[in-house]
mmCIF file of C-alpha atoms in Angstrom:
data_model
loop_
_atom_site.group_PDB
_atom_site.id
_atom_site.type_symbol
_atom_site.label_atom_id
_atom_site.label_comp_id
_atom_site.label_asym_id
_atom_site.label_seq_id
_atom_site.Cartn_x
_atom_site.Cartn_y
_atom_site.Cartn_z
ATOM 1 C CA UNK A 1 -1.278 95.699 22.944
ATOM 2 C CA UNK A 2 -1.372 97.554 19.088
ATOM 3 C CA UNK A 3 -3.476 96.318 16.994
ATOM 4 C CA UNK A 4 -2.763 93.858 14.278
ATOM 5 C CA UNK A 5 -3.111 97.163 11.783
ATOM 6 C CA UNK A 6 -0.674 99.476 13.819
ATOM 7 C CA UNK A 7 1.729 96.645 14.201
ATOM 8 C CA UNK A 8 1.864 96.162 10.397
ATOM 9 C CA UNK A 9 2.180 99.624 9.745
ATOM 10 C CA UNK A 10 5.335 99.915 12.316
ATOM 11 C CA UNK A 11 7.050 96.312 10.733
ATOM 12 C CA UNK A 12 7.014 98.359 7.382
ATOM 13 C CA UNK A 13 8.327 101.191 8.846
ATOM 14 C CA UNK A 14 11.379 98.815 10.340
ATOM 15 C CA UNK A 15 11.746 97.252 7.392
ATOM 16 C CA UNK A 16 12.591 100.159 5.483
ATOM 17 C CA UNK A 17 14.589 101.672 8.034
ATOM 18 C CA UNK A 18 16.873 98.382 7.765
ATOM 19 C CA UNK A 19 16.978 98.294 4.424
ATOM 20 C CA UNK A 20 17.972 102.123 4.384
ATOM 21 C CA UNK A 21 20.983 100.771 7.023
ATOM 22 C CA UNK A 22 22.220 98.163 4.715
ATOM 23 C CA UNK A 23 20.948 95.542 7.617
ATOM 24 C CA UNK A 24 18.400 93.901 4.749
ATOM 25 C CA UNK A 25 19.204 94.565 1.682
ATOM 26 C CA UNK A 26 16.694 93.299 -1.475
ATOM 27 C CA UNK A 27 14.267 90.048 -0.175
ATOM 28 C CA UNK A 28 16.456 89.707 2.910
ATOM 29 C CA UNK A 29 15.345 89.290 6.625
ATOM 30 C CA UNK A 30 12.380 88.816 8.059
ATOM 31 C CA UNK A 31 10.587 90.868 11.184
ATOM 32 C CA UNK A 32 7.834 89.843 13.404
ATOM 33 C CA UNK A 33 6.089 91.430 16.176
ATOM 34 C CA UNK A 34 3.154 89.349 18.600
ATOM 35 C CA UNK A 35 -0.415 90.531 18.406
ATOM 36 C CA UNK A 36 -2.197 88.296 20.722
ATOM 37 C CA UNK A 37 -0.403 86.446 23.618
ATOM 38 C CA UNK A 38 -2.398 83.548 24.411
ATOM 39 C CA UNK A 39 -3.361 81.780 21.853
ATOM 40 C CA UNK A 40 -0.053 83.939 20.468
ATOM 41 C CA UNK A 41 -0.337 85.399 16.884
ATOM 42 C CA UNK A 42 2.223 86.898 15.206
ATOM 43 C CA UNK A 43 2.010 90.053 12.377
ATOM 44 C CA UNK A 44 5.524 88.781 10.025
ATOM 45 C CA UNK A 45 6.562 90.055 6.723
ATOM 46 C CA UNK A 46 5.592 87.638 3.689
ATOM 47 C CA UNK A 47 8.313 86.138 1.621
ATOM 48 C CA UNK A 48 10.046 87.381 -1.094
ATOM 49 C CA UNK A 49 9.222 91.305 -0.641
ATOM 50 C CA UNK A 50 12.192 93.869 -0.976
ATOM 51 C CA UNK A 51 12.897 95.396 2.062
ATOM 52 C CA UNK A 52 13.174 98.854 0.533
ATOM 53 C CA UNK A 53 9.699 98.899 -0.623
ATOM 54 C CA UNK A 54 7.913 97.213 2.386
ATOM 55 C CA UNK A 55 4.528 98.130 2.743
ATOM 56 C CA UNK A 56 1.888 96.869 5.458
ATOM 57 C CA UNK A 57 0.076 95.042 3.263
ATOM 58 C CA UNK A 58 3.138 92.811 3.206
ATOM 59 C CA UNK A 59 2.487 91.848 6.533
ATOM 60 C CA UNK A 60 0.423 89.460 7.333
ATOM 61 C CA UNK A 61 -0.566 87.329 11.142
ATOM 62 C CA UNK A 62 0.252 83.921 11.878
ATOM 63 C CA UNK A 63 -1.040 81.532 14.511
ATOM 64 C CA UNK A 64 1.328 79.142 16.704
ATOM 65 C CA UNK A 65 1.471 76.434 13.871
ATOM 66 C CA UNK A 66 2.553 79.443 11.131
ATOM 67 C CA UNK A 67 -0.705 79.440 9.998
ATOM 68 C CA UNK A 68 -1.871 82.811 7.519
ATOM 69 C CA UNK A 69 -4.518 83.446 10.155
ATOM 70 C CA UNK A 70 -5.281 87.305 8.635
ATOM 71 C CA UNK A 71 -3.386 89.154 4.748
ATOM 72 C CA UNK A 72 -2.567 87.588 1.480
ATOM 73 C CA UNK A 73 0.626 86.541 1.350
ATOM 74 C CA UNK A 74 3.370 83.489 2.708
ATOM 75 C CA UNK A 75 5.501 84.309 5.308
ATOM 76 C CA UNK A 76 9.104 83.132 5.505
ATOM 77 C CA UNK A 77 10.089 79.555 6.195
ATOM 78 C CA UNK A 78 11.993 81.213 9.114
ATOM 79 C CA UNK A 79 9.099 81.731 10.987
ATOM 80 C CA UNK A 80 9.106 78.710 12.906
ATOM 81 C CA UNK A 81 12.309 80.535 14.115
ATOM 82 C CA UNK A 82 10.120 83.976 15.330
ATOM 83 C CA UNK A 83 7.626 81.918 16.964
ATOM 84 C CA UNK A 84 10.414 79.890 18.887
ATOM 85 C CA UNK A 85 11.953 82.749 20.301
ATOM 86 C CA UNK A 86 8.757 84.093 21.391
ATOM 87 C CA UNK A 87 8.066 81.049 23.155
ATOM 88 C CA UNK A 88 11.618 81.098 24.970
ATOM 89 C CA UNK A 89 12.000 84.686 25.369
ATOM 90 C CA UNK A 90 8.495 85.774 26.423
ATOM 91 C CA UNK A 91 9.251 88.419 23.559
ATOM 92 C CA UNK A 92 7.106 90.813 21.900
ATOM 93 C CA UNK A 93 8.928 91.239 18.726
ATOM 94 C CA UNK A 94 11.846 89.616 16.425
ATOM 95 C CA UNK A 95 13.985 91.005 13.905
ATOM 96 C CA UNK A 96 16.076 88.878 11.899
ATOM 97 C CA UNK A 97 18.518 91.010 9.748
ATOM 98 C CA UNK A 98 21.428 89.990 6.501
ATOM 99 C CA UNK A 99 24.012 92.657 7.257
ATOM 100 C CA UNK A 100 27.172 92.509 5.556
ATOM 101 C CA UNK A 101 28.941 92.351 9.335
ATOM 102 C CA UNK A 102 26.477 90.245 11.044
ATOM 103 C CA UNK A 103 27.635 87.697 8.099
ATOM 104 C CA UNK A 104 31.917 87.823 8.384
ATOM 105 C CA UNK A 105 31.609 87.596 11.263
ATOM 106 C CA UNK A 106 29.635 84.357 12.272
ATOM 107 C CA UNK A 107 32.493 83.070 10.984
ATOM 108 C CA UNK A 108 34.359 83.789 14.072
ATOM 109 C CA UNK A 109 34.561 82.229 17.212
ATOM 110 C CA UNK A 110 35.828 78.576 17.538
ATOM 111 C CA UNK A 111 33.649 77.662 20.332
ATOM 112 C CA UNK A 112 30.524 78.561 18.672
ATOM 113 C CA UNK A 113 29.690 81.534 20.215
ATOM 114 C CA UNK A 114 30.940 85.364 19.274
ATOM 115 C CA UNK A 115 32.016 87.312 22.615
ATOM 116 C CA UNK A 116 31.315 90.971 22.557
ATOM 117 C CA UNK A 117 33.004 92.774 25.546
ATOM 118 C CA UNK A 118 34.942 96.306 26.688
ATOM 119 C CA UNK A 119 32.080 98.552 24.240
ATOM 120 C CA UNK A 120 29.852 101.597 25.893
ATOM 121 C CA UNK A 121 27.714 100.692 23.454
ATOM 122 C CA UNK A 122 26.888 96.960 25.035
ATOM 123 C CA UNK A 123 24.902 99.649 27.682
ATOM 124 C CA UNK A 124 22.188 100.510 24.841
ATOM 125 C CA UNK A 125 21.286 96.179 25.623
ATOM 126 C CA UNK A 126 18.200 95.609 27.487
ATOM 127 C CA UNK A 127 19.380 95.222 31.559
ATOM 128 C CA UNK A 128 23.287 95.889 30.528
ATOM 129 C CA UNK A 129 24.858 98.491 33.161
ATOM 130 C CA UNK A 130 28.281 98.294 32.579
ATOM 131 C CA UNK A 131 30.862 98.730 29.881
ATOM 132 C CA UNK A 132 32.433 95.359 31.211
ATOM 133 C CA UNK A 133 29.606 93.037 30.483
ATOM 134 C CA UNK A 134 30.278 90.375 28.259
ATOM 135 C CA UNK A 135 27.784 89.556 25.569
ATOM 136 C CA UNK A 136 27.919 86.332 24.270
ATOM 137 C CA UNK A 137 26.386 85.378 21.081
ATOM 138 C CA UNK A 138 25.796 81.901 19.797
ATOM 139 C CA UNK A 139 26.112 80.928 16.687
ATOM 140 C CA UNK A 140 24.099 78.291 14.895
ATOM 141 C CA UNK A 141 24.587 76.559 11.383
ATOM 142 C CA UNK A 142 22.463 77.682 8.919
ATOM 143 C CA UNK A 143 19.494 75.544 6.906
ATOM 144 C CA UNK A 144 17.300 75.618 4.350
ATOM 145 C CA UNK A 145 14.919 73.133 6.842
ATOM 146 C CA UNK A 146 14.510 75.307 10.007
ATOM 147 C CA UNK A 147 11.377 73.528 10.986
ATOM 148 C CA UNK A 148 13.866 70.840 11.681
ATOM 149 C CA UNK A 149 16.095 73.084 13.539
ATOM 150 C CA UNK A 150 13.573 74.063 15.768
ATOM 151 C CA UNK A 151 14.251 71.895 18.837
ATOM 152 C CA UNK A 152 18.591 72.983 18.098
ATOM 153 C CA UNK A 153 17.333 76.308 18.448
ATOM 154 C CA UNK A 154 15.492 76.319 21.369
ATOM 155 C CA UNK A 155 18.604 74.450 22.987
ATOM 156 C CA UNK A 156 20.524 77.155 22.028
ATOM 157 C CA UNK A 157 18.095 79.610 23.517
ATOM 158 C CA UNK A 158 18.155 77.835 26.775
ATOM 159 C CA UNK A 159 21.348 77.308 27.402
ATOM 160 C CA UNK A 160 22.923 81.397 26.269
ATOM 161 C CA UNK A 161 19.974 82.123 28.391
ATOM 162 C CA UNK A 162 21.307 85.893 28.763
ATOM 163 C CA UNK A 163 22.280 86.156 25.463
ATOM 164 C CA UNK A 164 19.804 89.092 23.521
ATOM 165 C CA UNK A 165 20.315 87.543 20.280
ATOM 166 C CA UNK A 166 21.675 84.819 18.236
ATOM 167 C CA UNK A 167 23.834 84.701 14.838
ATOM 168 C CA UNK A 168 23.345 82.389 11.666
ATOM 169 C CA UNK A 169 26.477 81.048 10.091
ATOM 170 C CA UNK A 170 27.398 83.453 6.937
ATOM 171 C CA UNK A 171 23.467 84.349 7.377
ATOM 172 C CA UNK A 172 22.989 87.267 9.474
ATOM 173 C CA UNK A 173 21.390 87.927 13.460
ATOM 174 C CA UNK A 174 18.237 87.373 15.061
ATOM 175 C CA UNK A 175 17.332 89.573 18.412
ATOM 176 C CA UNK A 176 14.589 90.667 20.119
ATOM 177 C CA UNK A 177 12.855 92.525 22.256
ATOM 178 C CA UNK A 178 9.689 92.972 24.752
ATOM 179 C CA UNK A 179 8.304 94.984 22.114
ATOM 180 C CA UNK A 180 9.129 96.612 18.733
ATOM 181 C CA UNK A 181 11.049 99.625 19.600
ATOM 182 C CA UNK A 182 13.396 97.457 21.549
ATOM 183 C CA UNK A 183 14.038 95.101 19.192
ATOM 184 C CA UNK A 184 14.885 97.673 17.010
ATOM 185 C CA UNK A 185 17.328 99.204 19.683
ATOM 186 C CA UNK A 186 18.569 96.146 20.127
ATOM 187 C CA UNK A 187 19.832 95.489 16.086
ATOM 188 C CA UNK A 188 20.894 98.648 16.118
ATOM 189 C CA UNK A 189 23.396 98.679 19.010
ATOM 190 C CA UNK A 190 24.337 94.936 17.690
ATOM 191 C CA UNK A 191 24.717 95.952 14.440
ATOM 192 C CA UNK A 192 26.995 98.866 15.251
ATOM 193 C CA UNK A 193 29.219 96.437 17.593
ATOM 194 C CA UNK A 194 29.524 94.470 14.669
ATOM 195 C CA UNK A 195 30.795 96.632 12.736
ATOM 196 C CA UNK A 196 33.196 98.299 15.297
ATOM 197 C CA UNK A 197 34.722 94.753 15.913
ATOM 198 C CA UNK A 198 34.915 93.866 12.236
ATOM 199 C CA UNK A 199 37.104 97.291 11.571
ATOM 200 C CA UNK A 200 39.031 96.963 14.488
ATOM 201 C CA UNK A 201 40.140 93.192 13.490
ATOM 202 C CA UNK A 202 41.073 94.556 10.182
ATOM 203 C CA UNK A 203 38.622 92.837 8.102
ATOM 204 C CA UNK A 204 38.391 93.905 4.578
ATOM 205 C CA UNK A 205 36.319 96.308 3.447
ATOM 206 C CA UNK A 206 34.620 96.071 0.907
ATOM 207 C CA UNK A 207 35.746 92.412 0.582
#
C-alpha cells in the first residue's frame, strides 16, 4: 500500500486534474484515498483549499472517528461520508466532485435514482462488459449535517449495492474505487455520461 506521502502527493495531483476538468471548481469537492486498512486511516484534502492550487501539504490522514491523526489542517465535514463508503465498499479511494452536470442533473429521476443505460462508455465501469448494462445511481438529499446522514447513507449503499457511485441533490457525485487510479477512471467515465445525457436531453447550456 503507498505511503501516506505518495498518496498525498497523487490526491494533489487529482485534485488539480479535476479542477482543470471543471469537475471542482474553487473550494469544491473533496478526495480521499485509505492508507492503513485495519485500524483504516484515510489521507483527505483539508477544507476550504482551491482545487486549482492543491498541494500535498493540503492533505492530511484521518482515523475512523475523522480524527487529524498526521498534517495541519481540517478536513471536510463530508468525511464521515469517505469513511462510510470505505466501510461499505471495501474501497481504497473516494472522490467526491461539484460538476456543473453531476448537479442538473440530480435533479432528475422521480424515483430517486438516475438510470444510465445504452453508452460504450458504461464499459470504462469497474466489472461492466456490456453496452446494455444499466447503471443506476441513487440520489440522496443534500445536508449541511452529514454526520447525521450517515446511517441514510449507508442504507443507500446497501441497498444500490452495484451501483459505483452515488449523486447529491444539486451537489455533485461521489464514486470510488479499489484504489486511486480507479476512482479517477471511474469520475471520469461518469462525468462524461453526464454530460452526454445532459446534451442529449437538451438541457441548457450554459444555463
Amino acid at each position: 500500500m503507498p505511503s501516506f506521502e505518495a498518496l498525498a502527493g497523487q490526491l494533489a495531483e487529482v485534485g488539480r486534474h479535476c479542477y482543470e476538468r471543471g469537475w471542482a471548481l474553487g473550494t469544491s469537492g473533496n478526495f480521499s484515498a485509505v492508507v492503513r486498512a485495519n485500524p483504516v486511516t484515510l489521507a483527505i484534502t483539508t477544507s476550504g483549499v482551491d482545487k486549482g492550487l492543491l498541494e500535498p501539504h493540503h492533505i492530511v490522514e484521518i482515523d475512523a472517528g475523522g480524527r487529524v491523526v498526521r498534517g495541519a489542517g481540517t478536513p471536510s465535514a463530508e468525511a464521515v461520508l469517505h469513511l462510510a463508503i470505505v466501510r461499505s465498499r471495501g474501497a481504497g479511494a473516494v472522490l467526491h466532485t461539484h460538476s456543473t452536470w453531476s448537479t442538473i442533473l440530480s435533479d432528475e429521476g422521480a424515483d430517486g435514482t438516475l438510470m444510465i443505460e445504452g453508452y460504450e462508455m458504461l464499459k470504462g465501469l469497474d466489472g461492466v462488459r456490456t453496452h446494455e448494462h444499466r447503471e443506476r445511481l441513487p440520489v440522496i438529499p443534500n445536508t449541511q449535517d452529514w454526520a447525521a446522514a450517515v446511517p441514510e447513507v449507508e442504507s443507500v449503499l446497501q441497498k444500490h449495492s452495484a451501483a459505483h457511485g452515488f449523486l447529491i441533490r444539486r451537489h455533485g457525485l461521489y464514486t470510488w474505487g479499489r484504489d486511486l487510479a480507479e476512482a479517477k477512471r471511474h469520475v471520469e467515465i461518469l462525468e462524461f455520461l453526464f454530460e452526454a445525457m445532459g446534451r442529449k436531453r437538451g438541457i441548457a447550456w450554459p444555463l
